[in-house]
Amino acid sequence: MESHREGCFLLPNAWDAGSARVLEAAGFPAVATTSAGIAFSLGRADHDYGGARVDRARMTDRIREIAAEVRIPVSADLEDGFGESPETVAETISLTLAAGAAGGGIEDFTGDRSRPLYDPELATDRIRAAREAVDAAGEPFALVGRTDVLLTGGPLDEAVRRANAYLAAGADCAFVPGAADAATIGTLVRELDGPLNVVMGLTGNALSLADLRELGVRRVTVGGSIARAMYAHLLDAARELADRGTFSYAENQISQTDLNQLFRR
Amino acid sequence: MESHREGCFLLPNAWDAGSARVLEAAGFPAVATTSAGIAFSLGRADHDYGGARVDRARMTDRIREIAAEVRIPVSADLEDGFGESPETVAETISLTLAAGAAGGGIEDFTGDRSRPLYDPELATDRIRAAREAVDAAGEPFALVGRTDVLLTGGPLDEAVRRANAYLAAGADCAFVPGAADAATIGTLVRELDGPLNVVMGLTGNALSLADLRELGVRRVTVGGSIARAMYAHLLDAARELADRGTFSYAENQISQTDLNQLFRR
């Protein structure tokens, strides 16, 4: 594999237009979205086992807001396409294209504890339907096929099989969250018939972007990690205010003038 | 003045439903909103001299989202009421009540450099119109009358005159941003004919909530300071990712499980 010579791109994940603008200002040539961060910013839990989730209309509204405010491409986290059927997934892709996204990922996680993943054949049909929706639109759109095998406790060889099936069905890139160590990532790079996306930003991560590049990873995202780190800072500030009645959290801030300038372009 | 015996309440300022939920979870009995933080989260500059601002519909949409997701009262930052005329201010108050807010502030800052503040008589009529809108609705709503005299470089005695005029016109509380030292705040508490709100959270602030209580301040908000501190953390994370390709920003994060639990109630 010489794929590491083709570059390794980091797409940090935004949750609203403001976070996307700051990431753009930091120099990233593209951003992803985080469905977890978007859900949290709306005061809701992320798509998980059980419980309500943010519906497709609100999610695509937020994607549209983000895409409208930045000048760089936006790749949307589309969870499972907001439905089981390939037709629903195709519709979600069309809505996401209409919202201004330049890419998006479809995962095989169902949210149903009795059947955490869509069956392989259905999951592959869902990616194929997404591909057909992209091709029918005739606009550039990077389709990511994501398998949650490792996140749901499945074996690496099943992750490889599913990732390759999604690539064969038309995904431009395979995304395997849960692959976080060099051995696992190295195996995936060797075994996959296309580019690999991994997600970083969990605590205890020991790999750098340079390590990932060396391993042959082509695309790196950070999921909800920036958002979750912001919530830790927010809770720290809230506790300082509530428990001590002091304002030292505010000593490290971007001034109103500088933020106005950043957002006014 | 014995007003400090009546309590001093801190309302931290949220910019979206997620930040409001975290502040609620930290134990605050009420939250305010920050128009700056809301603008930034939408990728826009705050209301300032010149330039586009977030319009009233988007602002009240966000206030509605926040009020819908928390169980505690929400006091809305309504800038100048989104228009000059008392009728517009009254309409803004009605829309804010309909959005589910339990309070809100109207300021006298125009955003026009050639005339930074509405003339005193008009500014007072605007507060009176807001009061009438509250009374007509017959719902509990804490009306805050804010003067930006100090922020726009005016003298303290004019701030006192305007604040007292707004209190006489029906404001439940007078808000004087820019009053940040003990001498200025002490004078305001002595000279005002009603409760005083001050804003903390600028860098270099030396007063604590206990100090403010002792001075006789009744209500403390933090404006956009929490939001601006979050943007500093976000930019730090973005620069670490862009410049070093490492992920140490993520070591201090609230876990996905804990955030899902917090937001799912």
Coordinates of C-alpha atoms in Angstrom, one line a residue:
Chain A
M1 CA 0.0 0.0 0.0
E2 CA 1.3 3.4 -1.0
S3 CA -1.8 5.2 0.1
H4 CA -0.1 7.2 2.7
R5 CA 1.8 9.0 -0.1
E6 CA -1.6 10.4 -1.3
G7 CA -2.1 12.4 1.9
C8 CA -4.0 12.2 5.1
F9 CA -6.6 14.9 5.8
L10 CA -7.9 16.0 9.1
L11 CA -11.5 17.2 9.1
P12 CA -12.4 18.6 12.6
N13 CA -16.1 18.3 13.5
A14 CA -18.3 21.3 14.1
W15 CA -21.7 21.4 15.7
D16 CA -23.0 24.8 14.7
A17 CA -22.1 27.7 12.4
G18 CA -20.0 29.4 15.0
S19 CA -17.8 26.4 15.7
A20 CA -17.4 25.8 11.9
R21 CA -16.4 29.4 11.4
V22 CA -13.7 29.1 14.1
L23 CA -12.4 25.9 12.5
E24 CA -12.3 27.5 9.1
A25 CA -10.5 30.5 10.6
A26 CA -7.9 28.1 12.1
G27 CA -7.0 27.1 8.5
F28 CA -8.8 23.8 7.9
P29 CA -9.7 23.3 4.2
A30 CA -12.8 21.3 5.2
V31 CA -14.9 20.5 8.2
A32 CA -17.2 17.6 9.2
T33 CA -20.2 17.8 11.4
T34 CA -20.8 15.8 14.6
S35 CA -24.3 14.5 15.2
A36 CA -23.5 14.2 18.9
G37 CA -22.4 17.8 19.1
I38 CA -25.4 19.0 17.2
A39 CA -27.7 17.0 19.4
F40 CA -26.1 18.3 22.6
S41 CA -26.3 21.9 21.3
L42 CA -30.0 21.3 20.9
G43 CA -30.2 20.1 24.4
R44 CA -30.7 16.5 23.3
A45 CA -29.0 13.1 23.6
D46 CA -27.1 11.7 20.7
H47 CA -28.3 8.8 18.6
D48 CA -27.7 5.8 20.9
Y49 CA -29.5 2.8 22.2
G50 CA -33.1 3.9 23.0
G51 CA -34.5 7.3 23.6
A52 CA -35.5 10.1 21.3
R53 CA -33.1 11.4 18.7
V54 CA -32.8 14.6 16.7
D55 CA -35.0 14.2 13.7
R56 CA -33.8 14.5 10.1
A57 CA -35.4 17.9 9.5
R58 CA -33.6 19.5 12.4
M59 CA -30.3 17.8 11.5
T60 CA -30.4 18.9 7.9
D61 CA -31.5 22.4 9.0
R62 CA -28.3 22.6 11.1
I63 CA -26.2 21.2 8.3
R64 CA -27.7 23.9 6.0
E65 CA -26.8 26.6 8.6
I66 CA -23.3 25.5 8.8
A67 CA -22.8 25.1 5.0
A68 CA -24.2 28.6 4.5
E69 CA -21.8 30.3 6.9
V70 CA -18.5 28.7 5.8
R71 CA -16.7 28.8 2.5
I72 CA -15.1 25.4 2.9
P73 CA -16.7 22.0 2.1
V74 CA -18.8 20.4 4.8
S75 CA -19.1 16.7 5.3
A76 CA -22.2 15.7 7.2
D77 CA -22.6 13.1 9.9
L78 CA -25.9 11.5 8.8
E79 CA -26.0 8.7 11.4
D80 CA -27.9 5.8 9.9
G81 CA -29.5 8.0 7.2
F82 CA -32.5 8.5 9.6
G83 CA -34.2 5.3 8.6
E84 CA -33.8 1.7 7.7
S85 CA -34.8 1.5 4.1
P86 CA -32.4 2.2 1.2
E87 CA -35.0 4.6 -0.1
T88 CA -34.9 6.6 3.1
V89 CA -31.1 6.7 3.0
A90 CA -31.2 7.9 -0.6
E91 CA -33.7 10.7 0.3
T92 CA -31.5 11.7 3.2
I93 CA -28.5 12.0 0.8
S94 CA -30.6 14.2 -1.5
L95 CA -31.7 16.4 1.3
T96 CA -28.1 16.7 2.5
L97 CA -26.9 17.7 -1.0
A98 CA -29.7 20.3 -1.1
A99 CA -28.5 21.6 2.3
G100 CA -25.2 22.4 0.8
A101 CA -23.0 19.6 2.1
A102 CA -20.1 18.3 0.0
G103 CA -20.0 14.9 1.6
G104 CA -21.6 12.7 4.2
G105 CA -21.4 9.5 6.0
I106 CA -24.0 6.7 6.5
E107 CA -23.5 4.2 9.3
D108 CA -24.9 0.7 10.0
F109 CA -25.7 1.3 13.7
T110 CA -29.4 0.9 14.3
G111 CA -29.8 2.1 17.8
D112 CA -31.7 -1.1 18.6
R113 CA -30.0 -3.2 21.3
S114 CA -31.5 -6.4 20.0
R115 CA -30.0 -5.8 16.6
P116 CA -27.3 -3.2 16.9
L117 CA -26.3 -3.3 13.2
Y118 CA -28.3 -3.6 10.0
D119 CA -27.7 -7.0 8.4
P120 CA -24.7 -6.9 6.0
E121 CA -26.8 -7.2 2.8
L122 CA -29.3 -4.5 3.8
A123 CA -26.4 -2.3 5.0
T124 CA -24.7 -2.6 1.7
D125 CA -27.9 -1.9 -0.2
R126 CA -28.2 1.3 1.9
I127 CA -24.8 2.4 0.7
R128 CA -25.6 1.5 -2.9
A129 CA -28.8 3.6 -2.6
A130 CA -26.8 6.5 -1.2
R131 CA -24.3 6.2 -4.1
E132 CA -27.1 6.2 -6.7
A133 CA -28.6 9.4 -5.0
V134 CA -25.2 11.1 -5.3
D135 CA -24.8 10.0 -8.9
A136 CA -28.3 11.1 -9.8
A137 CA -27.6 14.6 -8.4
G138 CA -24.5 14.9 -10.5
E139 CA -22.8 17.1 -7.9
P140 CA -19.5 16.3 -6.2
F141 CA -20.2 14.6 -2.9
A142 CA -17.8 12.4 -0.9
L143 CA -19.7 9.4 0.3
V144 CA -18.4 7.8 3.5
G145 CA -19.6 4.2 4.4
R146 CA -19.3 3.7 8.2
T147 CA -19.4 0.5 10.0
D148 CA -19.9 0.4 13.8
V149 CA -18.8 -3.3 14.1
L150 CA -16.0 -2.4 16.5
L151 CA -18.1 0.0 18.6
T152 CA -20.7 -2.7 19.1
G153 CA -18.1 -5.3 20.2
G154 CA -17.8 -7.2 16.9
P155 CA -14.6 -8.7 15.5
L156 CA -12.1 -6.9 13.2
D157 CA -12.6 -9.4 10.3
E158 CA -16.3 -8.4 10.2
A159 CA -15.4 -4.8 10.2
V160 CA -13.1 -5.5 7.2
R161 CA -15.8 -7.4 5.4
R162 CA -18.4 -4.7 5.9
A163 CA -16.1 -1.8 5.1
N164 CA -15.1 -3.5 1.8
A165 CA -18.7 -4.2 0.9
Y166 CA -19.5 -0.6 1.4
L167 CA -16.6 0.5 -0.7
A168 CA -17.7 -1.9 -3.4
A169 CA -21.2 -0.5 -3.2
G170 CA -19.9 3.0 -4.0
A171 CA -18.6 4.5 -0.8
D172 CA -15.6 6.8 -1.5
C173 CA -14.1 6.1 1.9
A174 CA -14.7 3.5 4.7
F175 CA -15.0 4.8 8.2
V176 CA -14.4 2.4 11.1
P177 CA -14.8 4.1 14.5
G178 CA -13.3 2.1 17.3
A179 CA -10.1 1.5 15.4
A180 CA -7.8 3.4 17.7
D181 CA -4.5 1.5 18.0
A182 CA -1.7 1.1 15.5
A183 CA -2.2 -2.7 15.1
T184 CA -5.9 -2.5 14.3
I185 CA -5.5 0.5 12.0
G186 CA -2.6 -1.1 10.2
T187 CA -4.6 -4.2 9.6
L188 CA -7.5 -2.1 8.2
V189 CA -5.3 -0.2 5.9
R190 CA -3.8 -3.4 4.5
E191 CA -7.2 -5.2 4.2
L192 CA -9.4 -2.5 2.8
D193 CA -9.9 -1.9 -0.9
G194 CA -10.1 1.8 -0.5
P195 CA -9.3 4.8 1.8
L196 CA -9.8 4.5 5.5
N197 CA -11.3 7.2 7.9
V198 CA -10.6 6.8 11.6
V199 CA -11.9 8.9 14.4
M200 CA -9.6 10.3 17.1
G201 CA -10.3 12.3 20.3
L202 CA -11.2 9.8 22.9
T203 CA -9.3 10.1 26.1
G204 CA -6.1 8.0 26.3
N205 CA -5.4 8.2 22.6
A206 CA -1.7 7.9 21.9
L207 CA -1.5 8.3 18.2
S208 CA -0.8 11.6 16.4
L209 CA -1.8 12.7 12.9
A210 CA 1.8 12.0 11.8
D211 CA 1.4 8.4 13.1
L212 CA -1.9 8.0 11.3
R213 CA -0.4 9.3 8.1
E214 CA 2.5 6.8 8.5
L215 CA 0.0 4.0 9.0
G216 CA -1.7 4.9 5.7
V217 CA -4.9 6.4 7.1
R218 CA -6.4 8.8 4.5
R219 CA -9.0 10.7 6.5
V220 CA -9.2 11.6 10.2
T221 CA -12.2 13.1 12.0
V222 CA -12.6 13.8 15.7
G223 CA -16.3 13.0 16.2
G224 CA -17.9 14.8 19.1
S225 CA -14.6 15.2 21.0
I226 CA -14.2 18.9 20.5
A227 CA -17.8 19.4 21.5
R228 CA -17.4 17.2 24.6
A229 CA -14.2 19.0 25.6
M230 CA -16.2 22.3 25.3
Y231 CA -18.9 20.9 27.6
A232 CA -16.2 20.0 30.2
H233 CA -14.9 23.6 30.1
L234 CA -18.5 24.9 30.3
L235 CA -19.2 22.7 33.3
D236 CA -16.0 23.9 35.0
A237 CA -17.0 27.5 34.4
A238 CA -20.5 26.8 35.7
R239 CA -19.2 25.1 38.9
E240 CA -16.8 28.0 39.5
L241 CA -19.7 30.4 39.3
A242 CA -22.0 28.2 41.4
D243 CA -19.6 27.0 44.0
R244 CA -17.1 29.9 44.4
G245 CA -18.8 32.9 42.9
T246 CA -15.7 33.9 41.1
F247 CA -15.0 34.6 37.4
S248 CA -11.6 33.3 36.6
Y249 CA -12.9 31.1 33.8
A250 CA -13.2 34.4 31.9
E251 CA -9.5 35.2 32.0
N252 CA -8.9 33.1 29.0
Q253 CA -11.4 34.4 26.4
I254 CA -11.4 35.8 22.9
S255 CA -12.4 39.5 23.1
Q256 CA -15.8 40.6 21.9
T257 CA -13.9 42.8 19.3
D258 CA -11.9 39.9 18.0
L259 CA -14.9 37.6 17.8
N260 CA -17.0 40.2 16.0
Q261 CA -14.1 40.7 13.6
L262 CA -13.8 36.9 13.0
F263 CA -17.5 36.4 12.4
R264 CA -17.9 39.6 10.3
R265 CA -15.1 38.4 8.0
Chain B
M1 CA -29.7 50.7 51.7
E2 CA -30.5 47.3 53.0
S3 CA -31.1 45.8 49.6
H4 CA -28.2 43.3 50.0
R5 CA -30.2 41.6 52.6
E6 CA -32.7 40.7 49.9
G7 CA -30.3 38.5 48.1
C8 CA -28.1 38.6 45.1
F9 CA -28.8 36.3 42.2
L10 CA -26.4 35.1 39.6
L11 CA -27.9 34.2 36.2
P12 CA -25.3 32.8 33.9
N13 CA -25.9 33.4 30.2
A14 CA -26.5 30.6 27.7
W15 CA -26.4 30.7 23.9
D16 CA -28.2 27.5 23.0
A17 CA -30.3 24.8 24.5
G18 CA -27.2 22.7 25.3
S19 CA -25.4 25.4 27.2
A20 CA -28.6 26.2 29.1
R21 CA -29.1 22.6 30.0
V22 CA -25.5 22.3 31.4
L23 CA -26.0 25.5 33.5
E24 CA -29.3 24.1 34.8
A25 CA -27.5 20.8 35.6
A26 CA -24.9 22.9 37.6
G27 CA -27.8 24.0 39.9
F28 CA -28.6 27.5 38.8
P29 CA -32.3 28.4 39.4
A30 CA -32.5 30.6 36.3
V31 CA -30.5 31.4 33.2
A32 CA -30.2 34.5 31.0
T33 CA -29.3 34.4 27.3
T34 CA -26.4 36.2 25.6
S35 CA -27.2 37.9 22.3
A36 CA -23.4 37.9 21.6
G37 CA -23.2 34.1 22.2
I38 CA -26.3 33.4 20.2
A39 CA -24.9 35.5 17.3
F40 CA -21.5 33.8 17.4
S41 CA -23.1 30.3 17.5
L42 CA -25.0 31.3 14.3
G43 CA -21.7 32.3 12.8
R44 CA -22.5 36.0 13.0
A45 CA -21.1 39.1 14.7
D46 CA -22.9 40.6 17.7
H47 CA -25.0 43.8 17.6
D48 CA -22.4 46.5 17.5
Y49 CA -21.6 49.6 15.5
G50 CA -22.4 48.8 11.9
G51 CA -22.8 45.5 10.1
A52 CA -25.5 43.0 9.9
R53 CA -27.1 41.6 13.1
V54 CA -29.1 38.6 13.9
D55 CA -32.7 39.4 13.2
R56 CA -35.5 39.2 15.7
A57 CA -37.1 36.1 14.3
R58 CA -33.9 34.1 14.6
M59 CA -33.2 35.5 18.1
T60 CA -36.7 34.6 19.3
D61 CA -36.4 31.2 17.7
R62 CA -33.3 30.5 19.7
I63 CA -34.9 31.9 22.9
R64 CA -37.8 29.5 22.3
E65 CA -35.5 26.5 21.8
I66 CA -33.7 27.3 25.1
A67 CA -36.9 27.9 27.0
A68 CA -38.4 24.6 25.7
E69 CA -35.4 22.5 26.8
V70 CA -34.9 23.8 30.4
R71 CA -37.2 23.7 33.4
I72 CA -35.9 26.9 34.9
P73 CA -36.8 30.5 34.0
V74 CA -35.0 32.1 31.1
S75 CA -34.3 35.8 30.9
A76 CA -33.7 37.0 27.3
D77 CA -31.2 39.5 26.1
L78 CA -33.3 41.5 23.7
E79 CA -30.7 44.1 22.6
D80 CA -32.5 47.3 21.8
G81 CA -35.8 45.4 21.2
F82 CA -34.9 45.1 17.5
G83 CA -36.1 48.5 16.6
E84 CA -36.4 52.1 17.6
S85 CA -40.1 52.7 18.1
P86 CA -41.8 51.8 21.4
E87 CA -44.3 49.8 19.4
T88 CA -41.5 47.6 18.0
V89 CA -40.2 47.1 21.5
A90 CA -43.6 46.2 22.8
E91 CA -44.0 43.7 20.0
T92 CA -40.6 42.2 20.8
I93 CA -41.7 41.7 24.4
S94 CA -44.9 40.0 23.3
L95 CA -42.9 37.7 21.0
T96 CA -40.5 36.9 23.8
L97 CA -43.3 36.1 26.2
A98 CA -44.8 33.8 23.5
A99 CA -41.3 32.2 23.1
G100 CA -41.5 31.1 26.7
A101 CA -39.1 33.6 28.4
A102 CA -39.8 34.7 32.0
G103 CA -37.9 37.9 31.7
G104 CA -35.9 40.1 29.3
G105 CA -33.9 43.2 29.0
I106 CA -34.2 46.2 26.6
E107 CA -31.1 48.4 26.1
D108 CA -30.7 52.0 24.9
F109 CA -27.7 51.2 22.6
T110 CA -28.6 52.0 18.9
G111 CA -25.6 50.6 17.1
D112 CA -25.4 53.9 15.2
R113 CA -22.0 55.6 15.8
S114 CA -23.4 59.1 15.2
R115 CA -26.0 58.6 18.0
P116 CA -24.9 55.6 20.1
L117 CA -27.9 55.9 22.6
Y118 CA -31.6 56.5 22.0
D119 CA -32.5 60.0 23.4
P120 CA -33.5 59.7 27.1
E121 CA -37.2 60.5 26.5
L122 CA -37.5 58.0 23.7
A123 CA -35.5 55.4 25.6
T124 CA -37.8 55.8 28.6
D125 CA -40.9 55.6 26.4
R126 CA -39.5 52.3 25.0
I127 CA -39.2 50.9 28.5
R128 CA -42.8 52.1 29.3
A129 CA -44.0 50.3 26.2
A130 CA -42.3 47.2 27.2
R131 CA -43.9 47.4 30.7
E132 CA -47.3 47.8 29.1
A133 CA -46.8 44.8 26.9
V134 CA -45.8 42.8 30.0
D135 CA -48.9 44.0 31.9
A136 CA -51.2 43.3 29.0
A137 CA -50.0 39.8 28.7
G138 CA -50.7 39.2 32.4
E139 CA -47.9 36.7 32.8
P140 CA -44.9 37.0 35.2
F141 CA -42.0 38.6 33.3
A142 CA -39.0 40.4 34.9
L143 CA -38.3 43.4 32.8
V144 CA -34.8 44.7 32.8
G145 CA -34.0 48.3 31.7
R146 CA -30.4 48.5 30.5
T147 CA -28.4 51.6 29.8
D148 CA -25.2 51.5 27.8
V149 CA -24.1 55.0 29.0
L150 CA -20.9 53.7 30.5
L151 CA -20.1 51.3 27.6
T152 CA -20.4 54.2 25.2
G153 CA -18.1 56.5 27.3
G154 CA -20.8 58.6 29.0
P155 CA -20.6 59.8 32.6
L156 CA -21.9 58.0 35.7
D157 CA -24.5 60.6 36.5
E158 CA -26.1 60.1 33.2
A159 CA -26.2 56.4 33.8
V160 CA -27.9 57.0 37.1
R161 CA -30.5 59.4 35.5
R162 CA -31.3 56.9 32.7
A163 CA -31.4 53.9 35.0
N164 CA -33.8 55.7 37.4
A165 CA -36.0 56.8 34.5
Y166 CA -36.2 53.2 33.3
L167 CA -37.1 52.0 36.7
A168 CA -39.8 54.7 37.0
A169 CA -41.1 53.7 33.6
G170 CA -41.7 50.1 34.9
A171 CA -38.4 48.2 34.7
D172 CA -38.2 45.7 37.6
C173 CA -34.4 46.1 37.6
A174 CA -31.8 48.4 36.1
F175 CA -28.8 47.0 34.3
V176 CA -25.7 49.1 33.9
P177 CA -23.0 47.2 32.0
G178 CA -19.6 48.8 32.3
A179 CA -20.0 49.3 36.1
A180 CA -17.1 46.9 37.1
D181 CA -15.3 48.5 40.1
A182 CA -16.5 48.8 43.7
A183 CA -16.7 52.6 43.7
T184 CA -18.9 52.8 40.6
I185 CA -21.1 49.9 41.7
G186 CA -21.4 51.4 45.2
T187 CA -22.5 54.7 43.8
L188 CA -25.1 53.1 41.5
V189 CA -26.6 51.0 44.4
R190 CA -26.9 54.2 46.5
E191 CA -28.3 56.4 43.8
L192 CA -30.7 54.0 42.1
D193 CA -34.4 53.7 43.1
G194 CA -34.5 50.0 42.5
P195 CA -32.5 46.8 42.1
L196 CA -29.2 46.9 40.2
N197 CA -27.9 44.3 37.7
V198 CA -24.2 44.3 36.8
V199 CA -22.3 42.1 34.3
M200 CA -19.1 40.3 35.2
G201 CA -16.8 38.2 33.2
L202 CA -14.5 40.6 31.5
T203 CA -10.8 39.9 31.9
G204 CA -9.1 41.6 34.9
N205 CA -12.2 41.6 37.0
A206 CA -11.4 41.6 40.7
L207 CA -14.8 41.4 42.3
S208 CA -16.4 38.2 43.5
L209 CA -20.1 37.4 43.8
A210 CA -19.7 37.9 47.6
D211 CA -18.2 41.3 47.0
L212 CA -21.1 42.2 44.8
R213 CA -23.6 41.0 47.3
E214 CA -21.9 43.1 50.0
L215 CA -22.1 46.1 47.7
G216 CA -25.8 45.7 47.4
V217 CA -26.0 44.3 43.8
R218 CA -29.2 42.3 43.3
R219 CA -28.6 40.6 40.0
V220 CA -25.4 39.5 38.3
T221 CA -25.1 38.2 34.7
V222 CA -22.0 37.3 32.8
G223 CA -22.9 38.5 29.3
G224 CA -21.1 36.7 26.6
S225 CA -18.1 35.8 28.8
I226 CA -18.8 32.0 29.1
A227 CA -19.3 31.8 25.3
R228 CA -16.2 33.9 24.6
A229 CA -14.2 31.6 26.9
M230 CA -15.5 28.5 25.1
Y231 CA -14.4 30.1 21.8
A232 CA -10.9 30.5 23.3
H233 CA -10.8 26.8 24.2
L234 CA -12.2 25.9 20.7
L235 CA -9.5 27.9 19.0
D236 CA -6.8 26.3 21.2
A237 CA -8.1 22.9 20.2
A238 CA -8.2 23.8 16.6
R239 CA -4.7 25.2 16.7
E240 CA -3.4 22.0 18.4
L241 CA -5.0 19.9 15.6
A242 CA -3.8 22.2 12.8
D243 CA -0.3 22.9 14.1
R244 CA 0.7 19.8 16.0
G245 CA -1.6 17.1 14.8
T246 CA -2.2 15.9 18.3
F247 CA -5.4 15.4 20.4
S248 CA -4.6 16.4 23.9
Y249 CA -7.4 18.9 24.0
A250 CA -9.6 15.8 24.3
E251 CA -8.1 14.6 27.5
N252 CA -10.5 16.9 29.5
Q253 CA -13.9 16.0 28.1
I254 CA -17.3 14.8 29.5
S255 CA -17.8 11.3 28.2
Q256 CA -20.4 10.6 25.6
T257 CA -22.3 8.4 28.1
D258 CA -22.4 11.2 30.7
L259 CA -23.5 13.8 28.2
N260 CA -26.2 11.5 26.8
Q261 CA -27.4 11.0 30.4
L262 CA -27.4 14.7 31.2
F263 CA -29.3 15.6 28.1
R264 CA -31.7 12.6 28.3
R265 CA -32.6 13.7 31.9

